[in-house]
């Protein structure tokens, strides 16, 4: 399998590339980026660097994007989702290639969901919103749901703003705490104020007790589709 990682030299893209080059069913991973010197230096640090290549891809040029996607079996989009999500998803659909992204912006993810009929008609797998949260947190909820009927899902996480170095990450941190936020309560999508709903969650050690509040996430747009009868997703 040949995989294109757009933004592969970025903070999150690097972690994906590091993991993918070590998978036995991956033949080649293309680090799709415009910062070629940064990407080449990063490639040299990889344990599986022989499976990696640096590929210049300009996501602002549709023809460039389409050519790169068509040459791979799968595209993982680690670019700024607000700016590039829909364009990369449409290019993947046009090329007939599966698509995975880290999109954590609700309005943007909703625009990708509009492609669902066309994606299903072509028999493709499209998985937007597959980062840490949403993404990993959603998979954990899905795994837990196999144990019983699901009425309520509460996702709580703690992170440090100091972890954010890339421009896209900083932008998403700000967006997560601004504007009206989506929540799913009493069986329907509602809007809540950012930073509201404060409560204390007892996390496993070494973290322990921490205050959590409502933040922006597209999970209320995705998980209720997987759990018929769900009444609450916060």
XYZ file of C-alpha atoms in Angstrom:
234
model
C 0.000 0.000 0.000
C 1.233 3.480 -0.911
C 0.103 6.220 1.459
C 0.229 9.979 0.978
C 0.500 12.013 4.196
C -0.331 15.616 3.411
C 1.425 17.896 5.864
C 3.719 14.987 6.631
C 6.483 17.266 7.921
C 4.145 18.951 10.428
C 3.757 18.248 14.136
C 0.978 15.672 13.763
C 1.905 14.432 10.298
C 5.337 13.396 11.569
C 3.857 11.093 14.182
C 1.687 9.430 11.543
C 4.635 8.957 9.198
C 6.782 7.483 11.987
C 4.138 4.863 12.650
C 3.197 4.105 9.041
C 6.718 3.370 7.788
C 6.959 0.558 10.349
C 3.774 -1.214 9.250
C 4.401 -4.423 7.326
C 1.627 -3.825 4.784
C 2.883 -0.343 3.851
C 5.111 -0.244 0.796
C 5.757 3.502 0.617
C 4.851 6.624 2.596
C 5.043 9.947 0.804
C 5.716 12.961 3.017
C 3.617 15.475 1.115
C 4.762 18.982 1.989
C 6.086 22.220 0.508
C 8.835 22.642 3.102
C 11.127 20.269 1.281
C 14.277 20.842 3.311
C 12.346 20.301 6.558
C 10.733 17.167 5.135
C 14.065 15.759 3.938
C 15.707 16.352 7.313
C 12.770 14.640 9.013
C 12.974 11.641 6.676
C 16.574 11.042 7.726
C 15.428 10.550 11.333
C 13.003 7.734 10.497
C 13.720 4.145 11.463
C 12.023 3.033 8.265
C 13.316 5.838 6.048
C 13.769 3.476 3.077
C 9.977 3.260 2.910
C 9.573 7.040 2.955
C 9.950 9.638 0.247
C 9.552 13.408 0.151
C 6.957 14.663 -2.301
C 6.314 18.327 -3.090
C 2.552 18.878 -2.953
C 0.860 22.282 -3.113
C -2.660 21.887 -1.718
C -3.565 25.309 -3.134
C -3.109 23.932 -6.659
C -5.988 21.512 -7.485
C -4.117 19.817 -10.340
C -1.062 19.231 -8.137
C -3.264 17.801 -5.390
C -5.205 15.544 -7.756
C -2.036 14.102 -9.310
C -0.517 13.280 -5.921
C -3.675 11.646 -4.565
C -4.239 9.549 -7.692
C -0.720 8.105 -7.403
C -1.416 6.620 -3.947
C -3.745 4.033 -2.466
C -4.775 6.184 0.490
C -4.500 9.815 1.574
C -4.080 10.927 5.178
C -4.751 14.654 5.464
C -2.828 16.357 8.291
C -3.136 19.856 6.837
C -5.096 22.740 8.367
C -8.593 21.261 8.191
C -10.428 24.605 8.080
C -8.509 25.564 4.964
C -7.977 22.300 3.085
C -10.343 19.594 4.334
C -13.103 19.880 1.736
C -10.673 20.344 -1.170
C -8.631 17.256 -0.283
C -11.776 15.192 0.318
C -13.203 16.206 -3.068
C -9.919 15.398 -4.795
C -9.869 11.959 -3.146
C -13.439 11.337 -4.259
C -12.618 12.354 -7.832
C -9.585 10.039 -7.835
C -11.568 7.170 -6.307
C -9.187 6.852 -3.358
C -9.926 6.225 0.354
C -9.496 9.228 2.613
C -8.607 9.755 6.287
C -8.212 13.106 8.027
C -7.600 14.701 11.411
C -10.375 17.277 10.979
C -11.556 18.610 14.347
C -13.594 21.587 13.132
C -17.390 20.907 13.258
C -18.528 23.150 10.343
C -15.746 21.800 8.132
C -16.491 18.176 8.979
C -20.176 18.799 8.277
C -19.228 19.945 4.769
C -17.331 16.703 4.194
C -20.348 14.704 5.414
C -22.279 16.258 2.510
C -20.170 14.069 0.203
C -21.482 10.895 1.856
C -23.944 9.858 -0.925
C -21.261 10.161 -3.610
C -18.689 8.371 -1.440
C -21.076 5.474 -0.812
C -21.983 5.277 -4.499
C -18.309 4.807 -5.353
C -17.796 2.296 -2.538
C -15.055 4.302 -0.872
C -14.003 4.552 2.766
C -13.915 8.143 4.024
C -12.921 8.697 7.673
C -12.717 12.393 8.569
C -12.124 13.377 12.181
C -9.678 10.564 12.965
C -7.156 12.333 15.163
C -6.777 12.184 18.936
C -10.178 13.600 19.844
C -12.312 13.163 17.881
C -10.856 9.998 16.448
C -9.111 7.893 19.054
C -11.704 8.911 21.651
C -14.493 7.909 19.266
C -12.904 4.508 18.670
C -12.706 3.951 22.429
C -16.401 4.804 22.747
C -17.227 2.403 19.910
C -15.215 -0.376 21.554
C -16.906 0.180 24.925
C -20.302 0.167 23.224
C -19.828 -3.476 22.294
C -20.374 -4.306 25.964
C -23.883 -2.916 26.314
C -26.528 -0.586 24.888
C -25.327 3.012 24.745
C -27.472 5.903 25.993
C -24.786 8.363 27.035
C -21.204 9.119 26.001
C -19.015 11.616 27.832
C -15.552 12.330 26.444
C -13.123 14.157 28.718
C -9.528 14.967 27.911
C -6.773 17.202 29.216
C -3.963 18.739 27.207
C -1.451 21.525 27.528
C -1.511 24.543 25.254
C 2.274 24.381 25.449
C 2.107 21.216 23.326
C 0.957 23.278 20.322
C 3.748 24.549 18.106
C 2.416 24.425 14.551
C 0.222 27.249 13.233
C -2.693 24.931 12.448
C -2.587 23.431 15.950
C -2.618 26.862 17.580
C -5.509 27.963 15.361
C -7.544 24.912 16.361
C -6.783 25.453 20.047
C -8.274 28.946 19.772
C -11.290 27.704 17.776
C -12.012 25.034 20.385
C -12.756 27.727 22.962
C -14.589 30.318 20.877
C -18.060 30.787 19.398
C -21.052 28.554 20.049
C -20.163 24.895 20.500
C -22.010 21.752 19.463
C -23.292 19.285 22.022
C -25.760 16.388 21.812
C -28.337 16.365 24.601
C -31.800 14.841 24.986
C -31.420 13.114 21.639
C -30.705 16.217 19.569
C -27.848 18.538 18.626
C -27.762 21.737 20.660
C -25.394 24.678 21.058
C -23.678 25.547 24.313
C -21.339 28.312 25.451
C -17.585 27.616 25.324
C -16.139 26.925 28.734
C -19.530 26.099 30.238
C -20.504 22.887 32.014
C -17.497 22.945 34.335
C -16.997 19.782 36.364
C -14.230 17.809 38.010
C -13.105 14.522 36.441
C -10.871 12.073 38.272
C -8.363 10.960 35.627
C -5.948 8.053 36.130
C -2.682 8.924 37.842
C -0.386 10.744 37.454
C -2.931 13.365 36.329
C -5.595 12.920 39.006
C -8.477 15.369 39.421
C -8.842 18.083 36.779
C -11.473 20.639 35.787
C -13.057 20.092 32.371
C -15.372 22.322 30.344
C -17.249 22.210 27.043
C -14.979 22.695 24.034
C -15.601 22.580 20.294
C -15.598 19.100 18.733
C -17.318 17.452 15.747
C -18.006 14.302 17.807
C -21.691 15.335 18.228
C -21.920 15.175 14.413
C -20.380 11.724 14.098
C -20.945 9.444 17.106
C -24.759 9.798 17.231
C -24.806 8.323 13.711
C -23.073 5.210 15.044
C -25.320 4.786 18.094
C -29.058 4.786 17.313
C -30.983 5.826 20.380
C -28.119 7.825 21.865
C -29.458 10.522 24.193
C -26.324 12.384 25.215
C -22.860 13.022 23.772
C -20.769 15.686 25.524
